[in-house]
Short mmCIF file of C-alpha atoms in Angstrom, two decimals:
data_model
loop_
_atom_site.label_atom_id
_atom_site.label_comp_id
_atom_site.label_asym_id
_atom_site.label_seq_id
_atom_site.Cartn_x
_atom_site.Cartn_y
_atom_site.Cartn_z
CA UNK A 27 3.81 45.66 2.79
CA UNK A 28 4.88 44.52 -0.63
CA UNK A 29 4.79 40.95 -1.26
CA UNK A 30 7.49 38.78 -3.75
CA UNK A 31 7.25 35.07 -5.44
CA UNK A 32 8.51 33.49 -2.84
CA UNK A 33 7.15 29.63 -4.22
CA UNK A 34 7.07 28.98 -7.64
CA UNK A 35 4.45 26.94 -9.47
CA UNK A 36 6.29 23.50 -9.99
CA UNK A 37 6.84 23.66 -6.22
CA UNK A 38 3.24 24.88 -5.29
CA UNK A 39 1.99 22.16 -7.78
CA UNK A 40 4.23 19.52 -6.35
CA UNK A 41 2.76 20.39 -2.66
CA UNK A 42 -0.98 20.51 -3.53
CA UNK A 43 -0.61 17.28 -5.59
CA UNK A 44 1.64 15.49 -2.80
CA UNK A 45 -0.94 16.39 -0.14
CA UNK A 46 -3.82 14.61 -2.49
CA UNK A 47 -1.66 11.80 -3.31
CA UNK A 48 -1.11 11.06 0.58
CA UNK A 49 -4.34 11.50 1.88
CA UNK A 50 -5.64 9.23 -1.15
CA UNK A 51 -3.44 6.43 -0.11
CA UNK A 52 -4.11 6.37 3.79
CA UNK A 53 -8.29 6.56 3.15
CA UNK A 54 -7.76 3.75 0.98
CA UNK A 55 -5.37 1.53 2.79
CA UNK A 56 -6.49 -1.77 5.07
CA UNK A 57 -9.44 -1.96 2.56
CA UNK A 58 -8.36 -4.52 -0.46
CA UNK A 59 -11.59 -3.36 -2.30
CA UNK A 60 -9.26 -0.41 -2.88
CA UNK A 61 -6.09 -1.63 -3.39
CA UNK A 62 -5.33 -0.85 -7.10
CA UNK A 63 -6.24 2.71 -6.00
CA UNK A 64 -3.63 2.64 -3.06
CA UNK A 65 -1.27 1.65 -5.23
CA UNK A 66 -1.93 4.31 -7.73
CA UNK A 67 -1.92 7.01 -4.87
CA UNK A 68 1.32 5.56 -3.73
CA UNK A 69 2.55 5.38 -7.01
CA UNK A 70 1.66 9.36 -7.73
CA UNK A 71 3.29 10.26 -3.95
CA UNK A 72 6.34 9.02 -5.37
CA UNK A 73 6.54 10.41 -8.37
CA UNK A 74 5.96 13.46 -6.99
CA UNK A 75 8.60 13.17 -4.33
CA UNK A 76 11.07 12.46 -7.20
CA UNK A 77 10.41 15.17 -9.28
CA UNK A 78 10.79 17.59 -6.01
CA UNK A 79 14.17 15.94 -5.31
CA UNK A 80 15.50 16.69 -9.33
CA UNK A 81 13.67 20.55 -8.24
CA UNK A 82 15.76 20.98 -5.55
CA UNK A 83 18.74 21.19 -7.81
CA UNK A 84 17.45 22.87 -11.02
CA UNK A 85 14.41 25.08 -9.55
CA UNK A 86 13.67 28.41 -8.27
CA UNK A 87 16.40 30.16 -5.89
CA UNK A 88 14.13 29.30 -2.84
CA UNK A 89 13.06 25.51 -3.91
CA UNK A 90 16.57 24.67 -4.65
CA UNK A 91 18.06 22.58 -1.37
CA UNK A 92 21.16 24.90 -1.31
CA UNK A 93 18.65 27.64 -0.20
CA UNK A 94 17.31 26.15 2.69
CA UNK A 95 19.65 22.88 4.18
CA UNK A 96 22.10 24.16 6.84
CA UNK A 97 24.40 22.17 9.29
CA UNK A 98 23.91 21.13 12.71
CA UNK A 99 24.97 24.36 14.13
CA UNK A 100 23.16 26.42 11.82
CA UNK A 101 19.94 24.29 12.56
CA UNK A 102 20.95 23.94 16.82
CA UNK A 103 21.07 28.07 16.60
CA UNK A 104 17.57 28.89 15.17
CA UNK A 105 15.71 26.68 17.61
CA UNK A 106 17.92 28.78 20.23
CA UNK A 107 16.76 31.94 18.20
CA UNK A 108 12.92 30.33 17.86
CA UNK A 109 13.07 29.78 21.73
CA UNK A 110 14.29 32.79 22.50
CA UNK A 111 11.98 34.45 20.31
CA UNK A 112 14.33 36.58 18.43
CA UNK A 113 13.66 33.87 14.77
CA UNK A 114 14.12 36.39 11.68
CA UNK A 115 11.95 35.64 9.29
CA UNK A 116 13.12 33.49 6.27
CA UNK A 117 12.13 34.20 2.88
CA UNK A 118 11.29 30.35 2.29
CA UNK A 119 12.25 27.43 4.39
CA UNK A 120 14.36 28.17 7.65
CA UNK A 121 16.65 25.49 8.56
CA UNK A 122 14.45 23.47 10.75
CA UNK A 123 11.45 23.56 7.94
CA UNK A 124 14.34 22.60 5.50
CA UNK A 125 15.40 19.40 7.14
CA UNK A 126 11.53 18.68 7.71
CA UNK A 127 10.48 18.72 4.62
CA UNK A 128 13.73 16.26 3.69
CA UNK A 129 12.14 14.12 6.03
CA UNK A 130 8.69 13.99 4.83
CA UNK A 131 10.21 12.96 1.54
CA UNK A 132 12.64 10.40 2.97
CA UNK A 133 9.29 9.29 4.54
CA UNK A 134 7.18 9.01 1.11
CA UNK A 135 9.91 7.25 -0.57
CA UNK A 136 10.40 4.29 2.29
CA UNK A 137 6.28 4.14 2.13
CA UNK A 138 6.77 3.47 -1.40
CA UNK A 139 9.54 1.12 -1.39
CA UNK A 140 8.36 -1.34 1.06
CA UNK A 141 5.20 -0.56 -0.82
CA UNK A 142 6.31 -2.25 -3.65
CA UNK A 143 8.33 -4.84 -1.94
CA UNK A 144 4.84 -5.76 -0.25
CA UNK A 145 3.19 -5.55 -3.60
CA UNK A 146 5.44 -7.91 -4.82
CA UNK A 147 5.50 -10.33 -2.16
CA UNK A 148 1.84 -10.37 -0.95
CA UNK A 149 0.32 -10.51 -4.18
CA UNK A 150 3.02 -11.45 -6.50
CA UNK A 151 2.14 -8.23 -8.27
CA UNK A 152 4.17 -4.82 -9.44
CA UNK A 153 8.00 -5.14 -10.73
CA UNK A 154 9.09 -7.84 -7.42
CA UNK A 155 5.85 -9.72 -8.76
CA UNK A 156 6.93 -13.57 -8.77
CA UNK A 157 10.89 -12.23 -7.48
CA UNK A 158 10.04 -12.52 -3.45
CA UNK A 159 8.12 -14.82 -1.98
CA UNK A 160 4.66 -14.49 0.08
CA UNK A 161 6.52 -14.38 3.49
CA UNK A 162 9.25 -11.65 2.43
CA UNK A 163 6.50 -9.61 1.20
CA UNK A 164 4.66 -10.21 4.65
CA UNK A 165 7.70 -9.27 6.54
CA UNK A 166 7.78 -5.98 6.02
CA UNK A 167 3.68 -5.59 6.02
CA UNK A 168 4.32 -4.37 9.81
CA UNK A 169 7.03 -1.24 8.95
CA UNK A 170 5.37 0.00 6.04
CA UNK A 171 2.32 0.37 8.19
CA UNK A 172 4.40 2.20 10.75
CA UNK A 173 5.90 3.92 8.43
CA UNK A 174 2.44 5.45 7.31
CA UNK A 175 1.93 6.37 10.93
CA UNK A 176 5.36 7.58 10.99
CA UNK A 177 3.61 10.37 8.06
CA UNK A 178 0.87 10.74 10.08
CA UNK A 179 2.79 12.05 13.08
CA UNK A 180 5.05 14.16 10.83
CA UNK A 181 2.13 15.94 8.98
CA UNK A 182 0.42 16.74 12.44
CA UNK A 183 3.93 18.80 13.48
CA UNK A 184 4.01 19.87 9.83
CA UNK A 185 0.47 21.60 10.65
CA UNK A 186 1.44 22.69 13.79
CA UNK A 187 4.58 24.38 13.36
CA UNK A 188 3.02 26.31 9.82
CA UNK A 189 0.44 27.84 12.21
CA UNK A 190 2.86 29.00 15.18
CA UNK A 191 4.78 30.47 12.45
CA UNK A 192 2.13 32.15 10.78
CA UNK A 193 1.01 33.56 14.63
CA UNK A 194 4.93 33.92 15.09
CA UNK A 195 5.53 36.23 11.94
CA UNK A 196 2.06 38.02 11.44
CA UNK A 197 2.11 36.06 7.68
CA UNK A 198 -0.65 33.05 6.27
CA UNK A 199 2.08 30.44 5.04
CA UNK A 200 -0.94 28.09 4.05
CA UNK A 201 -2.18 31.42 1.84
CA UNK A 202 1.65 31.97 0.90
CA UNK A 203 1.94 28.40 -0.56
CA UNK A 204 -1.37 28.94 -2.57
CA UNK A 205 -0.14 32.37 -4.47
CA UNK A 206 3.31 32.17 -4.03
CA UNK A 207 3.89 35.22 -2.22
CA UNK A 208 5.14 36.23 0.78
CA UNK A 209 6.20 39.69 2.35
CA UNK A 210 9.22 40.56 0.54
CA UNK A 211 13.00 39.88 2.40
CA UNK A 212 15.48 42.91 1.96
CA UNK A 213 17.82 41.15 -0.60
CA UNK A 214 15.97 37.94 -1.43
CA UNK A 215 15.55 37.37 -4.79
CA UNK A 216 11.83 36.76 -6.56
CA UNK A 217 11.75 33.01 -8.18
CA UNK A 218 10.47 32.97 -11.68
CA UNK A 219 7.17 31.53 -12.27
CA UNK A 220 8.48 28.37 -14.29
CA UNK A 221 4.50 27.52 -15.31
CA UNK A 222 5.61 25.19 -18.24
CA UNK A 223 7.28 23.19 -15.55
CA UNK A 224 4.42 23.18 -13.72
CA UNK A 225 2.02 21.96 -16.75
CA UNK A 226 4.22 19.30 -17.88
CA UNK A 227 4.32 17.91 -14.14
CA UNK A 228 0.68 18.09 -14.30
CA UNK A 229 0.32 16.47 -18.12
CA UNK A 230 2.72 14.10 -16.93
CA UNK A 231 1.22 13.02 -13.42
CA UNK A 232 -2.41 12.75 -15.23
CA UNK A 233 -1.06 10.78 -18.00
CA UNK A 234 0.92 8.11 -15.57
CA UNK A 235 -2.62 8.07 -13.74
CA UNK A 236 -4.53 7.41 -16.62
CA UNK A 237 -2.56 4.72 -18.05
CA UNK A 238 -2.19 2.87 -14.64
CA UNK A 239 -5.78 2.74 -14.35
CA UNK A 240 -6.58 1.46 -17.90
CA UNK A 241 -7.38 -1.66 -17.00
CA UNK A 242 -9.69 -0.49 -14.17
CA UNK A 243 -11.43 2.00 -16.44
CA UNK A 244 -11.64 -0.74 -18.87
CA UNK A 245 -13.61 -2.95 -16.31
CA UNK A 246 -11.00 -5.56 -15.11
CA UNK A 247 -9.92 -6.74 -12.07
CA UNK A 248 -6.77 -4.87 -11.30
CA UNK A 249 -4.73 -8.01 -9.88
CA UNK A 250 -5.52 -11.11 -11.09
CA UNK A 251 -3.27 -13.09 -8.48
CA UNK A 252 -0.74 -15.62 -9.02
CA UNK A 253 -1.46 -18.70 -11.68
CA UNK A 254 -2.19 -21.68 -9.63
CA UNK A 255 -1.92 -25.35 -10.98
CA UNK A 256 -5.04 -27.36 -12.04
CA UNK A 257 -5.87 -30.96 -12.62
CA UNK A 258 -9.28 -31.85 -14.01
CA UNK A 259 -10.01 -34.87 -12.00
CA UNK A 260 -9.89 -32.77 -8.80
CA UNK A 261 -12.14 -30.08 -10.32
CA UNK A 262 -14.40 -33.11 -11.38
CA UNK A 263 -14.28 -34.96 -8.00
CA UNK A 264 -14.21 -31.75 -5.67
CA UNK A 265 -16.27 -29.08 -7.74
CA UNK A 266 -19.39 -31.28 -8.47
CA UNK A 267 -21.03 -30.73 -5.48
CA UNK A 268 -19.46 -27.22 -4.10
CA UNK A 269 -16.74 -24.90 -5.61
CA UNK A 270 -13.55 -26.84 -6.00
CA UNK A 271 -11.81 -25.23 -3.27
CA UNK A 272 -7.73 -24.75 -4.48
CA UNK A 273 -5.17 -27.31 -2.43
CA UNK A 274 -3.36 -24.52 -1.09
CA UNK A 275 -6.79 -23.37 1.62
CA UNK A 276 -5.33 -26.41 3.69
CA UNK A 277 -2.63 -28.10 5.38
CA UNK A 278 -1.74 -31.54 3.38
CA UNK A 279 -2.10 -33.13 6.60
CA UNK A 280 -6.11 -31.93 6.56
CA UNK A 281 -5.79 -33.41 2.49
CA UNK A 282 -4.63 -36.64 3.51
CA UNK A 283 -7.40 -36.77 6.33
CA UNK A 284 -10.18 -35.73 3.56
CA UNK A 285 -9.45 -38.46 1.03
CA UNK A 286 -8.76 -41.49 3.92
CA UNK A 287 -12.63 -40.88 5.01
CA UNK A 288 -13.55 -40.17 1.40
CA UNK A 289 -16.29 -42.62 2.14
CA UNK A 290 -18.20 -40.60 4.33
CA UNK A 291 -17.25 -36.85 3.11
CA UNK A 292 -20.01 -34.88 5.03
CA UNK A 293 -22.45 -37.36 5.17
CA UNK A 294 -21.42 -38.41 1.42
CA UNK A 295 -19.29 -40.96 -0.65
CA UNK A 296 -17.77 -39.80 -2.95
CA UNK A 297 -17.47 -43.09 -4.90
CA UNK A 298 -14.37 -41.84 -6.08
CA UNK A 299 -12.04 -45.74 -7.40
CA UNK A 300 -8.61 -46.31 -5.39
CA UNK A 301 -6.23 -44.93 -8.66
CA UNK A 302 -8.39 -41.77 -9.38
CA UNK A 303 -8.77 -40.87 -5.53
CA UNK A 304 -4.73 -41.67 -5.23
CA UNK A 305 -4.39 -38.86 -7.93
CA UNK A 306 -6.46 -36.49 -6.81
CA UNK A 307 -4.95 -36.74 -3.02
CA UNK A 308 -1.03 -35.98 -4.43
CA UNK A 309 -2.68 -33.51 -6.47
CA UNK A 310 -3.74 -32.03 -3.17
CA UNK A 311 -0.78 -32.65 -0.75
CA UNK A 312 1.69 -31.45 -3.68
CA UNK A 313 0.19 -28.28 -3.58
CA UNK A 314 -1.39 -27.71 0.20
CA UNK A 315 -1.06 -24.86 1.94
CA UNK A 316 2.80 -25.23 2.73
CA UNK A 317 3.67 -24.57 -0.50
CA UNK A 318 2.57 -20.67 0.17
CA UNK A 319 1.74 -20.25 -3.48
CA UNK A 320 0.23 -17.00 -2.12
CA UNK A 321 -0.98 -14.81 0.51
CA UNK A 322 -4.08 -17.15 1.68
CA UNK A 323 -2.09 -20.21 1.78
CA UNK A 324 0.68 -18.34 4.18
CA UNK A 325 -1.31 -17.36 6.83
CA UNK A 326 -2.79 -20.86 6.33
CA UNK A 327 0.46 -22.66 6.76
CA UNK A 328 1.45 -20.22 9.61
CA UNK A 329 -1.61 -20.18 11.68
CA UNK A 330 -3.30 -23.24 11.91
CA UNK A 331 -1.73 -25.34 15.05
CA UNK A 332 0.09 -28.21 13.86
CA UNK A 333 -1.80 -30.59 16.57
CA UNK A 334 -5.02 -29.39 14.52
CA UNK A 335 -6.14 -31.65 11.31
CA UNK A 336 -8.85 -28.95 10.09
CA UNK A 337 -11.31 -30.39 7.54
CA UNK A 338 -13.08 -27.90 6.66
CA UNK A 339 -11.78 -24.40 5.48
CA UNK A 340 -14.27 -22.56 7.47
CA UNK A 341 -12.70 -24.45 10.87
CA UNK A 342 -9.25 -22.54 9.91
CA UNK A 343 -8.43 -19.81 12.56
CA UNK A 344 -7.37 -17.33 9.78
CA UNK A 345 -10.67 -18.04 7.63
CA UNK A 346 -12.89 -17.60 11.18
CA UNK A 347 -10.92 -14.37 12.17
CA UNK A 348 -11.07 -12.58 8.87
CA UNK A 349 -14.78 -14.13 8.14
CA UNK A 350 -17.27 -13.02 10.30
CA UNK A 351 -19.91 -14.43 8.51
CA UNK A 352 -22.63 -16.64 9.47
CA UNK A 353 -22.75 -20.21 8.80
CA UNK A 354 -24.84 -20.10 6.51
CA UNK A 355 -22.93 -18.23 4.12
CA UNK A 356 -19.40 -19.66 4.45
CA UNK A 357 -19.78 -21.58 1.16
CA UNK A 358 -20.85 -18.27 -0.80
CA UNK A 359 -17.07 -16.95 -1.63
CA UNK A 360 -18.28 -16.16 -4.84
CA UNK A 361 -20.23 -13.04 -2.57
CA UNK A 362 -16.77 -11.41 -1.59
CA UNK A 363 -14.29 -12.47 -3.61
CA UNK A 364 -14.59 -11.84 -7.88
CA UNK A 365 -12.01 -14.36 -8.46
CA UNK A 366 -13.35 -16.98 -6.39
CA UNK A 367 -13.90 -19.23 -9.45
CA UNK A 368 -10.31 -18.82 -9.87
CA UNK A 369 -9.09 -19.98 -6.47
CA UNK A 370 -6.48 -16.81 -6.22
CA UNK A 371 -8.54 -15.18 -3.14
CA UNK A 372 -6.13 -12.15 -3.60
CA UNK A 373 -6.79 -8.72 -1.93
CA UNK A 374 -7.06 -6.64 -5.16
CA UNK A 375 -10.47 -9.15 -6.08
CA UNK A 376 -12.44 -8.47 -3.04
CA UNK A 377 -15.88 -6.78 -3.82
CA UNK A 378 -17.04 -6.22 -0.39
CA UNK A 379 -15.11 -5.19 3.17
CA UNK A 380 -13.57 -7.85 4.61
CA UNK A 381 -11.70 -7.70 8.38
CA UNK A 382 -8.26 -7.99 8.34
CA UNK A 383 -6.09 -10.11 10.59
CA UNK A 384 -2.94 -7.97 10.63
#
């Protein structure tokens, strides 16, 4: 039978890409060694679900949302007709595909707001950097992981509905989305091709990539973490021995414990005089872990027990849950964690797998 354009380019473009885009975020999510590339795939999802949006009011005559979004009763009648088996066959979207694909978009754009809003909270990072705090950005941690699973669900009834349709209507919609063209519909027009559209979105998706990732490709750490404050004596009193580990790795309470028996730290003295050692302890309270300067120092504050006086970062139920390392090691940060030198600890620094505690 003959065949029309059913899909233009821009929309066939905007499909392949979006289906890239997804499946780049979810393989790298709940690995922080791959953050900066998350975010980039997250970034790209959206941008592509944005420029679909302006498409469905300037595109072809099938991509356009007045083509394809019906009311209730419209919708309520074709799964009658679908059930029934008596379903004519739509030159693009019918109404149920219509409101589905408004929903995987709704979907994309959530994923990338609380995205952001996690971004920015977490690790004071992306345009809510230093606007919300650690435990905002936490907060909604939980949804925009169900959200992605929310995606998930939706593409698996996405794949299953394309093929009973294609079984339904003797027609390969994967095939039709790849050329365009589907057995022609008495009175449905052809969409124009519209490749200029299609090369800009392309130019203009590679370009965005590109210049995201300059610093990556440029061989820097893609999130450097929130400053933290400093104060030579403590780096000279705490770092001669062992990395200076930053206040905010434990309560003040486990501070104030530390510098009372700094006469027999471990098995040492640190010989430190009653002024300096005064310093360096309100260095250390003033900026312990309840401060939540940033992600490490929340889960800190929030899941040690307040009965507990830990001395020892390594004796920390958050460290021992996400650090399943042997004893050995537990000094080595430097091993896991680029910006250990630093104190930030943030996700985007990790150069190895770590288990999460979410």
């Amino acid at each position: 039978m003959a065949k029309m354009r059913i899909w233009d380019v821009p929309t066939r473009t905007f499909h392949g890409l979006l289906g890239a885009a997804v499946a780049g975020a979810w393989l790298t999510a709940g690995d922080a060694r791959w953050l900066h590339l998350h975010v980039l795939a997250g970034t790209l999802a959206a941008a592509l679900t944005l420029f679909r949006v302006l498409w469905g009011f300037i595109g072809g005559p099938h991509a356009r949302f007045r083509a394809f979004l019906r009311g209730p009763r419209d919708v309520r009648a074709h799964i009658h007709d679908l059930l029934a088996g008596t379903a004519h066959r739509p030159a693009g979207h019918d109404p149920l595909a219509g409101w589905a694909m408004v929903a995987a978009m709704a979907l994309v754009l959530l994923l990338a707001v609380t995205g952001v809003w996690v971004l920015g909270g977490e690790e004071g990072q992306g345009p809510l950097g230093g606007v919300l705090s650690v435990g905002q950005g936490i907060a909604l941690h939980g949804p925009h992981g169900a959200l992605s699973l929310a995606l998930l669900c939706w593409l698996g009834l996405h794949l299953a509905g394309v093929v009973l349709a294609s079984l339904r209507h003797g027609e390969a919609l994967p095939l039709a989305m790849v050329t365009g063209r589907k057995r022609a519909v008495p009175g449905a027009p052809s969409s124009p091709a519209h490749r200029g559209v299609a090369l800009l979105l392309v130019g203009a998706i590679a370009g965005g990539a590109l210049w995201s990732a300059r610093g990556v490709l440029a061989g820097e750490r893609p999130y450097a973490g929130r400053a933290l404050p400093d104060d030579p004596e403590w780096r000279s009193a705490c770092g001669e021995c062992h990395l200076a580990y930053p206040p905010h790795l434990l309560p003040a309470r486990s501070w104030t414990a530390l510098m009372d028996g700094q006469a027999d730290h471990f098995g040492e003295d640190l010989g430190l005089e009653a002024e300096p050692a005064a310093r360096v302890e309100r260095f250390l309270t003033s900026h312990a872990a309840e401060r939540e300067v940033n992600e490490a120092a929340w889960y800190v504050a929030h899941t040690t027990p307040p009965a507990e006086t830990p001395l020892r970062v390594t004796a920390l139920p958050w460290w021992r849950e996400r650090h399943p390392v042997p004893d050995d090691d537990a000094g080595r940060c430097g091993d896991c964690h680029a910006d250990a030198e630093a104190g930030t600890f943030v996700d985007g620094a990790m150069t190895r797998k770590e288990r999460s505690s979410r």
